[in-house]
Amino acid sequence: MTETIAADQTVDVALNAADVAAAARNHNGLTYKGFGVLSGNATSALLMDYKAEHPDAYWTLVRTLFAGDRPLMNTVKIEMGNDRNNSTGPNVATMRDRDEYPAVRREPGFQLAADARRYQPGVHVSILRWHAPTWVRDNDDVYRWYKNTILAAYREYGVMVDSVNPDVNERTADLDWIAEFAERVHADTDGFLGNGPDDPNAGFRSDRERDLFRAIKVITSDEETTGTFGGDVIANPRYFDAMDVAAYHYSVEDDPQGNFKRLADEYDKEVWNSEAQAVFSNSADRPNNTMDNGLGERTGTGIGGIGGPLEMANTLIKGFVESRRTAAIYQPAIGSCYEHMEYASKELISARDPWSGWIYYDAGCAALEHFARFANLGWEPADGANESLAPSDEGAVGGADWGREEGNSLTASVSRETPFAGEATRPVWRAIPQASGSEVGGNNPVSGARHGEPSYLTLAAPDGSDFSTVIVNDSSYRKTYRIAIDPSLPASGKPVTVWQTRAADTGQPYDANWRKPVAVVCAQHVMSSEAAGEVETSSEDFSAPLRSGRNDMGECGVVNRNDGEEDRGAVYEITVEPWTMVTATTLDSAVVDPATGELAPKPAYAYAIPHTPENSRPVLGSAAGHGADPANGVLYADDFNYADEPQVEVWKFDKLVAEDYLTSRGGETGATPRYTTDTNGAFEVVPDAARGHALRQQIDWTHAGNAWIEGDPRTAIGDMRWTNYRVSVDAYFEPYDGRAPYALVGAREMGGNKFTTDICGVDFKIRADGVWLLRNFGNEVRRGHLEDLKKRAAEAGVRPFAPGAGAWNTITLEVNGTTATVFINGAKITTWSDANLQSAGRVNLGTSFNHVRFSNLRVERVATPAASPEPGASAAPASPYYTQLIDDMHMTSWDDGSPILTFTGNWTHDNGQGMFTYMRTISRTATAESGFRLAFEGSGLHLFGPSDGRAVLDVYVDGHLALPVAPVNPTNGSLRCEFRLEGLEPGRHDVEFRTATSAPFALDAIGVLA
């Protein structure tokens, strides 16, 4: 399609009774399932902290996703892990040894699935695996691991898994194993596989448990590209009968033979996008971009463009049109791990700061609501209870043959304990292939929409009583869609309400125009004087006379028909503005507000996704509580006992149950500690004879299985905005064989690399034999041995480092300005300075693959002398943190659109950057006198961005040139400090940076020093 044709062409959509009737007879392939949350890759690591410390925020999150008659999400998918990195981080192994009872409480995905049932009892739960624990060697072991974990979760929470991919994630399908697994599940009589005949956990505890387990659906194959198994499944009856759901990731395409459309259309099989692309960067700031609009003009793309919510919606539409995907699961939907790690900024919801309860809901949620709020999504009941609601080919309700094609695999007939979402409540709507279309280019991403290429998906009630058409316009052109409805469908002639999502207008909150009703469109009717008879509306009918039912009051009414005229169908003309998406629905969803005269949602359809206020992310340590004591200089402290923590409420067996803090997070065999995101290994709280509880790295070399990203055990703790601080922790080596293990304390970690072994701006690594290294991003800058430690201890008059196993030693690492200093048991060991030292970041703890314990973690402010202290004056504290870390695209307030960060001169502001560019955005200039300006409360600013060191800046502070021609430091990454403005009098300042030459300069983020 040429640019001109795509831009100017009116898109015709026809919804015919015969197509609706055919779709209604399809139980699985065309029923639109909806959307799901994937919990995996450590992306749910902080969720239990939200639940424990900010239950209101946590339950609001769960309610936002899963509550209501038409919920936003209806599936929770859980990745089974082995405590090794599988991208962002690891998922815990529920069974680290063959005979271990599955520790499902320490897996946040199971808790999320259980809690979702509070608002949606029929939520669908699905599991698959990445790499397996080291004891899993064959399919018998895989089956034991899966089955025992599934039954343990059911016994703990009352949640039975509904579907399983028994294969390895993102691998070519092993269809023989898939078939064997399905046969085992559906005929299982053994139940839980215990440890001997006297194990009380062995077997099935009830007929209900057995029947629910046997009803589990089987998925294949979660490949990371277009599925390769479709033809094999169709050709082999054993494979066909075993597979309930065909699933693969990201790609929207079918295979060359069209097998996935065949599986859905002809064979009534579900086809999922089982790991889908969400939103890259955030949509609140996205409209500030200056990306190419598709015409060679850098005027920006609103909320559209590469990686945005419109692209995400186009992926759903094209995925159905090309390969009949009727479900999409987002990895992650909830980003609840520390930010700027691998695959950062690709979520629908950001939940990064459990100490404050801060959560941000992206426009991607609004995009999904365009589908989910205007249709009944989910699964049909297994017994065909809704069959009488299908229209016949003639459009009459009832009488349609809903039987499947002979030989098709039937859904298991056992009744679920509770129905799936939408099941047995009201008929699930169908996606109608003939009334859906996509000419948008691209696969992953689906980004070829800049010339107004058509993109629309029609969902219809199986009795034809209502329909909703979702339309996406990810271009700078205004588009017109003309929707024709068969007159025999009950929906024909109903008023259509148009709901729209677009960027905020000037002066508005960022979400002011997300999923809002904007128009009611009355049907125009195609009138004909031909003899009455069976007529199918087509695009040719648009040449016939059109008559509107709108009355003098502007309301939709009945069309008067002249003698001999026949109504050949209703036509709706929908205008879609640039960079928007709309849903045109016959559902009675909006009404004119008599007070304002404007269209307003009816209560059931009101947009209720929470707004995130401007400047609402307090730093950990800026307020007392949850381990922080700012009055005494403590940013954070954790003894890992949690004696004063209140109980946590967990949804179990359809009621809230209050549990002890550590019990709710895993219990005595290993509980998830507070405020941690592991990137390799497993750092868990265990009983300790001397300390009550301690943090223990649980994975030794025997249990260190395969990984996506190899690396030693590491966990990140705290706030990325911490700057100048002292971190101390007690470390203890358990008995070991072979080479000496090590413990590591790291500081100023801001992510930015998938290899997390060497990710800290500075870390101190000490072996049990006393050999130590001070490192900068993994590069050795100082080293020493046990004798050095003894000498330093003697000089300081303190206890020396105790080598070997069985003793506690206190390790302290201080970062202050451009200097790092190390202490052992209070004795100063070494110091190192570098003008380019990373300026801020989290704390890390690390180990070799050995059992190492930690206790009494403490992060404190450091004190440095004032610039010109008076004799006898006390030291002035160094700035301990950034009060804000401002992304370069955050130019306007989220509350009212007022200016925040102002750019002058020639800049480009781009979305669509890589995962290690902060928020996937960057601002660049290569001209002199280009500048940016920020007003703030604080004592200085740090600039972050990639730099070759050639740029120089003129810095104006409160209107005066404070630093002329100041050099920018070279950096090797985006979130690395390239320029420091420090030492300002604490208070209100207005600072402007201007490029002094035409050397390239890039800005990724700004840290505001307290």
Short mmCIF file of N, CA and C in Angstrom, two decimals, residues 680-772:
data_model
loop_
_atom_site.label_atom_id
_atom_site.label_comp_id
_atom_site.label_asym_id
_atom_site.label_seq_id
_atom_site.Cartn_x
_atom_site.Cartn_y
_atom_site.Cartn_z
N ASN A 680 21.58 -13.35 40.71
CA ASN A 680 22.03 -14.73 40.59
C ASN A 680 22.10 -15.30 42.00
N GLY A 681 21.84 -16.60 42.14
CA GLY A 681 21.85 -17.21 43.45
C GLY A 681 20.57 -16.96 44.21
N ALA A 682 20.60 -17.30 45.51
CA ALA A 682 19.41 -17.16 46.34
C ALA A 682 19.82 -16.68 47.72
N PHE A 683 19.50 -15.43 48.03
CA PHE A 683 19.78 -14.84 49.33
C PHE A 683 18.50 -14.88 50.14
N GLU A 684 18.50 -15.69 51.20
CA GLU A 684 17.28 -15.92 51.97
C GLU A 684 17.57 -15.84 53.46
N VAL A 685 16.54 -15.56 54.22
CA VAL A 685 16.64 -15.46 55.67
C VAL A 685 16.43 -16.84 56.27
N VAL A 686 17.37 -17.26 57.12
CA VAL A 686 17.30 -18.58 57.77
C VAL A 686 17.57 -18.41 59.27
N PRO A 687 17.15 -19.37 60.07
CA PRO A 687 17.49 -19.31 61.50
C PRO A 687 19.00 -19.36 61.71
N ASP A 688 19.45 -18.64 62.72
CA ASP A 688 20.87 -18.61 63.07
C ASP A 688 21.00 -18.69 64.57
N ALA A 689 21.83 -19.63 65.04
CA ALA A 689 21.93 -19.87 66.48
C ALA A 689 22.41 -18.65 67.24
N ALA A 690 23.30 -17.88 66.65
CA ALA A 690 23.87 -16.74 67.35
C ALA A 690 23.09 -15.46 67.14
N ARG A 691 22.50 -15.28 65.97
CA ARG A 691 21.89 -14.00 65.60
C ARG A 691 20.37 -14.04 65.53
N GLY A 692 19.77 -15.16 65.81
CA GLY A 692 18.32 -15.30 65.65
C GLY A 692 17.97 -15.69 64.23
N HIS A 693 18.21 -14.79 63.31
CA HIS A 693 18.12 -15.07 61.88
C HIS A 693 19.27 -14.35 61.19
N ALA A 694 19.64 -14.87 60.06
CA ALA A 694 20.68 -14.25 59.25
C ALA A 694 20.32 -14.41 57.78
N LEU A 695 20.96 -13.60 56.96
CA LEU A 695 20.80 -13.72 55.51
C LEU A 695 21.83 -14.73 55.02
N ARG A 696 21.37 -15.72 54.27
CA ARG A 696 22.25 -16.79 53.80
C ARG A 696 22.16 -16.93 52.29
N GLN A 697 23.31 -17.04 51.64
CA GLN A 697 23.32 -17.39 50.23
C GLN A 697 23.20 -18.91 50.17
N GLN A 698 22.10 -19.38 49.55
CA GLN A 698 21.70 -20.77 49.69
C GLN A 698 22.28 -21.72 48.65
N ILE A 699 22.83 -21.21 47.57
CA ILE A 699 23.19 -22.07 46.45
C ILE A 699 24.69 -22.32 46.44
N ASP A 700 25.06 -23.59 46.61
CA ASP A 700 26.46 -23.97 46.51
C ASP A 700 26.73 -24.53 45.12
N TRP A 701 27.98 -24.95 44.91
CA TRP A 701 28.35 -25.42 43.57
C TRP A 701 27.53 -26.64 43.15
N THR A 702 27.15 -27.47 44.10
CA THR A 702 26.35 -28.66 43.78
C THR A 702 24.99 -28.28 43.23
N HIS A 703 24.44 -27.14 43.67
CA HIS A 703 23.09 -26.72 43.28
C HIS A 703 23.09 -25.59 42.26
N ALA A 704 24.27 -25.24 41.75
CA ALA A 704 24.35 -24.14 40.78
C ALA A 704 24.08 -24.69 39.38
N GLY A 705 22.84 -24.58 38.95
CA GLY A 705 22.44 -25.09 37.65
C GLY A 705 22.76 -24.12 36.52
N ASN A 706 22.17 -24.39 35.38
CA ASN A 706 22.40 -23.55 34.20
C ASN A 706 21.72 -22.20 34.36
N ALA A 707 22.22 -21.23 33.60
CA ALA A 707 21.71 -19.86 33.70
C ALA A 707 21.62 -19.23 32.32
N TRP A 708 20.75 -18.23 32.22
CA TRP A 708 20.69 -17.40 31.01
C TRP A 708 21.95 -16.55 30.93
N ILE A 709 22.23 -15.82 32.01
CA ILE A 709 23.44 -15.01 32.13
C ILE A 709 24.26 -15.58 33.28
N GLU A 710 25.42 -16.10 32.97
CA GLU A 710 26.28 -16.65 34.00
C GLU A 710 26.75 -15.54 34.93
N GLY A 711 27.03 -15.91 36.15
CA GLY A 711 27.54 -14.94 37.12
C GLY A 711 27.45 -15.51 38.51
N ASP A 712 28.19 -14.91 39.41
CA ASP A 712 28.18 -15.33 40.81
C ASP A 712 26.97 -14.76 41.52
N PRO A 713 26.62 -15.32 42.67
CA PRO A 713 25.45 -14.84 43.42
C PRO A 713 25.60 -13.37 43.82
N ARG A 714 24.55 -12.61 43.54
CA ARG A 714 24.50 -11.20 43.90
C ARG A 714 23.05 -10.83 44.26
N THR A 715 22.93 -9.93 45.21
CA THR A 715 21.62 -9.33 45.48
C THR A 715 21.79 -7.83 45.65
N ALA A 716 20.85 -7.09 45.10
CA ALA A 716 20.84 -5.62 45.19
C ALA A 716 19.89 -5.20 46.29
N ILE A 717 20.28 -4.16 47.03
CA ILE A 717 19.49 -3.71 48.17
C ILE A 717 19.46 -2.18 48.18
N GLY A 718 18.26 -1.62 48.33
CA GLY A 718 18.16 -0.20 48.62
C GLY A 718 17.84 0.68 47.43
N ASP A 719 18.17 1.95 47.56
CA ASP A 719 17.73 2.98 46.63
C ASP A 719 18.86 3.36 45.67
N MET A 720 18.55 3.36 44.40
CA MET A 720 19.54 3.72 43.38
C MET A 720 19.99 5.17 43.50
N ARG A 721 19.25 5.98 44.24
CA ARG A 721 19.58 7.39 44.36
C ARG A 721 20.52 7.70 45.52
N TRP A 722 20.91 6.69 46.29
CA TRP A 722 21.89 6.92 47.34
C TRP A 722 23.22 7.36 46.74
N THR A 723 23.88 8.34 47.36
CA THR A 723 25.13 8.88 46.81
C THR A 723 26.32 8.63 47.74
N ASN A 724 26.39 9.36 48.84
CA ASN A 724 27.54 9.29 49.75
C ASN A 724 27.10 8.56 51.02
N TYR A 725 27.66 7.39 51.24
CA TYR A 725 27.21 6.59 52.38
C TYR A 725 28.27 5.56 52.77
N ARG A 726 28.04 5.00 53.93
CA ARG A 726 28.89 3.92 54.45
C ARG A 726 28.01 2.70 54.66
N VAL A 727 28.36 1.59 54.02
CA VAL A 727 27.61 0.35 54.19
C VAL A 727 28.48 -0.63 54.96
N SER A 728 27.90 -1.22 55.99
CA SER A 728 28.63 -2.22 56.77
C SER A 728 27.75 -3.45 56.96
N VAL A 729 28.39 -4.61 57.05
CA VAL A 729 27.65 -5.86 57.25
C VAL A 729 28.59 -6.87 57.89
N ASP A 730 28.04 -7.71 58.72
CA ASP A 730 28.79 -8.82 59.29
C ASP A 730 28.70 -10.01 58.33
N ALA A 731 29.84 -10.65 58.07
CA ALA A 731 29.88 -11.79 57.15
C ALA A 731 30.47 -13.01 57.86
N TYR A 732 29.96 -14.19 57.45
CA TYR A 732 30.31 -15.43 58.13
C TYR A 732 30.40 -16.53 57.08
N PHE A 733 31.57 -17.19 57.01
CA PHE A 733 31.74 -18.31 56.08
C PHE A 733 31.39 -19.62 56.78
N GLU A 734 30.44 -20.35 56.21
CA GLU A 734 30.15 -21.69 56.71
C GLU A 734 31.27 -22.64 56.28
N PRO A 735 31.38 -23.79 56.95
CA PRO A 735 32.42 -24.74 56.56
C PRO A 735 32.37 -25.07 55.07
N TYR A 736 33.52 -25.21 54.47
CA TYR A 736 33.60 -25.41 53.03
C TYR A 736 34.71 -26.40 52.71
N ASP A 737 34.59 -27.01 51.53
CA ASP A 737 35.63 -27.87 50.99
C ASP A 737 36.25 -27.18 49.80
N GLY A 738 37.51 -27.49 49.53
CA GLY A 738 38.14 -26.97 48.34
C GLY A 738 38.55 -25.52 48.49
N ARG A 739 38.44 -24.78 47.39
CA ARG A 739 38.92 -23.41 47.35
C ARG A 739 38.16 -22.52 48.32
N ALA A 740 38.80 -21.46 48.75
CA ALA A 740 38.20 -20.56 49.74
C ALA A 740 37.05 -19.77 49.12
N PRO A 741 35.91 -19.70 49.79
CA PRO A 741 34.79 -18.86 49.30
C PRO A 741 35.09 -17.39 49.53
N TYR A 742 34.25 -16.54 48.94
CA TYR A 742 34.41 -15.11 49.17
C TYR A 742 33.08 -14.47 49.52
N ALA A 743 33.17 -13.32 50.16
CA ALA A 743 32.03 -12.45 50.41
C ALA A 743 32.34 -11.11 49.76
N LEU A 744 31.29 -10.42 49.34
CA LEU A 744 31.46 -9.15 48.63
C LEU A 744 30.45 -8.13 49.15
N VAL A 745 30.94 -6.90 49.30
CA VAL A 745 30.08 -5.76 49.61
C VAL A 745 30.29 -4.72 48.51
N GLY A 746 29.22 -4.31 47.87
CA GLY A 746 29.31 -3.36 46.77
C GLY A 746 28.52 -2.10 47.05
N ALA A 747 28.91 -1.03 46.39
CA ALA A 747 28.23 0.26 46.55
C ALA A 747 28.10 0.93 45.18
N ARG A 748 27.17 1.87 45.13
CA ARG A 748 26.91 2.68 43.93
C ARG A 748 26.68 1.80 42.70
N GLU A 749 25.66 0.96 42.83
CA GLU A 749 25.26 0.09 41.73
C GLU A 749 23.99 0.64 41.11
N MET A 750 24.05 0.98 39.83
CA MET A 750 22.89 1.52 39.11
C MET A 750 22.51 0.65 37.92
N GLY A 751 22.86 -0.64 37.97
CA GLY A 751 22.53 -1.50 36.85
C GLY A 751 23.34 -1.13 35.63
N GLY A 752 22.72 -1.31 34.46
CA GLY A 752 23.38 -0.90 33.23
C GLY A 752 24.19 -1.97 32.56
N ASN A 753 24.11 -3.22 33.04
CA ASN A 753 24.85 -4.32 32.43
C ASN A 753 24.18 -5.62 32.80
N LYS A 754 24.13 -6.55 31.85
CA LYS A 754 23.50 -7.83 32.15
C LYS A 754 24.40 -8.73 32.98
N PHE A 755 25.70 -8.47 33.00
CA PHE A 755 26.62 -9.26 33.80
C PHE A 755 26.76 -8.59 35.17
N THR A 756 26.07 -9.12 36.14
CA THR A 756 25.94 -8.43 37.42
C THR A 756 27.05 -8.78 38.41
N THR A 757 27.92 -9.71 38.05
CA THR A 757 29.04 -10.01 38.94
C THR A 757 29.92 -8.78 39.15
N ASP A 758 30.02 -7.94 38.12
CA ASP A 758 30.93 -6.79 38.16
C ASP A 758 30.19 -5.49 37.90
N ILE A 759 29.05 -5.31 38.54
CA ILE A 759 28.15 -4.22 38.18
C ILE A 759 28.25 -3.01 39.10
N CYS A 760 29.01 -3.10 40.17
CA CYS A 760 29.07 -2.01 41.15
C CYS A 760 30.15 -0.99 40.77
N GLY A 761 29.84 0.28 41.04
CA GLY A 761 30.85 1.31 40.86
C GLY A 761 32.09 1.03 41.67
N VAL A 762 31.93 0.44 42.84
CA VAL A 762 33.05 -0.01 43.65
C VAL A 762 32.56 -1.17 44.51
N ASP A 763 33.37 -2.21 44.63
CA ASP A 763 33.03 -3.30 45.55
C ASP A 763 34.30 -3.84 46.21
N PHE A 764 34.11 -4.45 47.36
CA PHE A 764 35.20 -5.06 48.11
C PHE A 764 34.91 -6.55 48.23
N LYS A 765 35.87 -7.34 47.77
CA LYS A 765 35.71 -8.79 47.68
C LYS A 765 36.80 -9.44 48.53
N ILE A 766 36.39 -10.21 49.53
CA ILE A 766 37.36 -10.81 50.43
C ILE A 766 37.11 -12.31 50.55
N ARG A 767 38.18 -13.08 50.39
CA ARG A 767 38.09 -14.53 50.52
C ARG A 767 38.23 -14.94 51.97
N ALA A 768 37.83 -16.16 52.25
CA ALA A 768 37.92 -16.67 53.61
C ALA A 768 39.36 -16.79 54.08
N ASP A 769 40.33 -16.86 53.14
CA ASP A 769 41.74 -16.95 53.53
C ASP A 769 42.40 -15.58 53.67
N GLY A 770 41.61 -14.49 53.53
CA GLY A 770 42.13 -13.15 53.75
C GLY A 770 42.60 -12.43 52.52
N VAL A 771 42.61 -13.05 51.37
CA VAL A 771 42.97 -12.36 50.13
C VAL A 771 41.80 -11.45 49.73
N TRP A 772 42.12 -10.18 49.39
CA TRP A 772 41.04 -9.24 49.11
C TRP A 772 41.35 -8.38 47.88
#
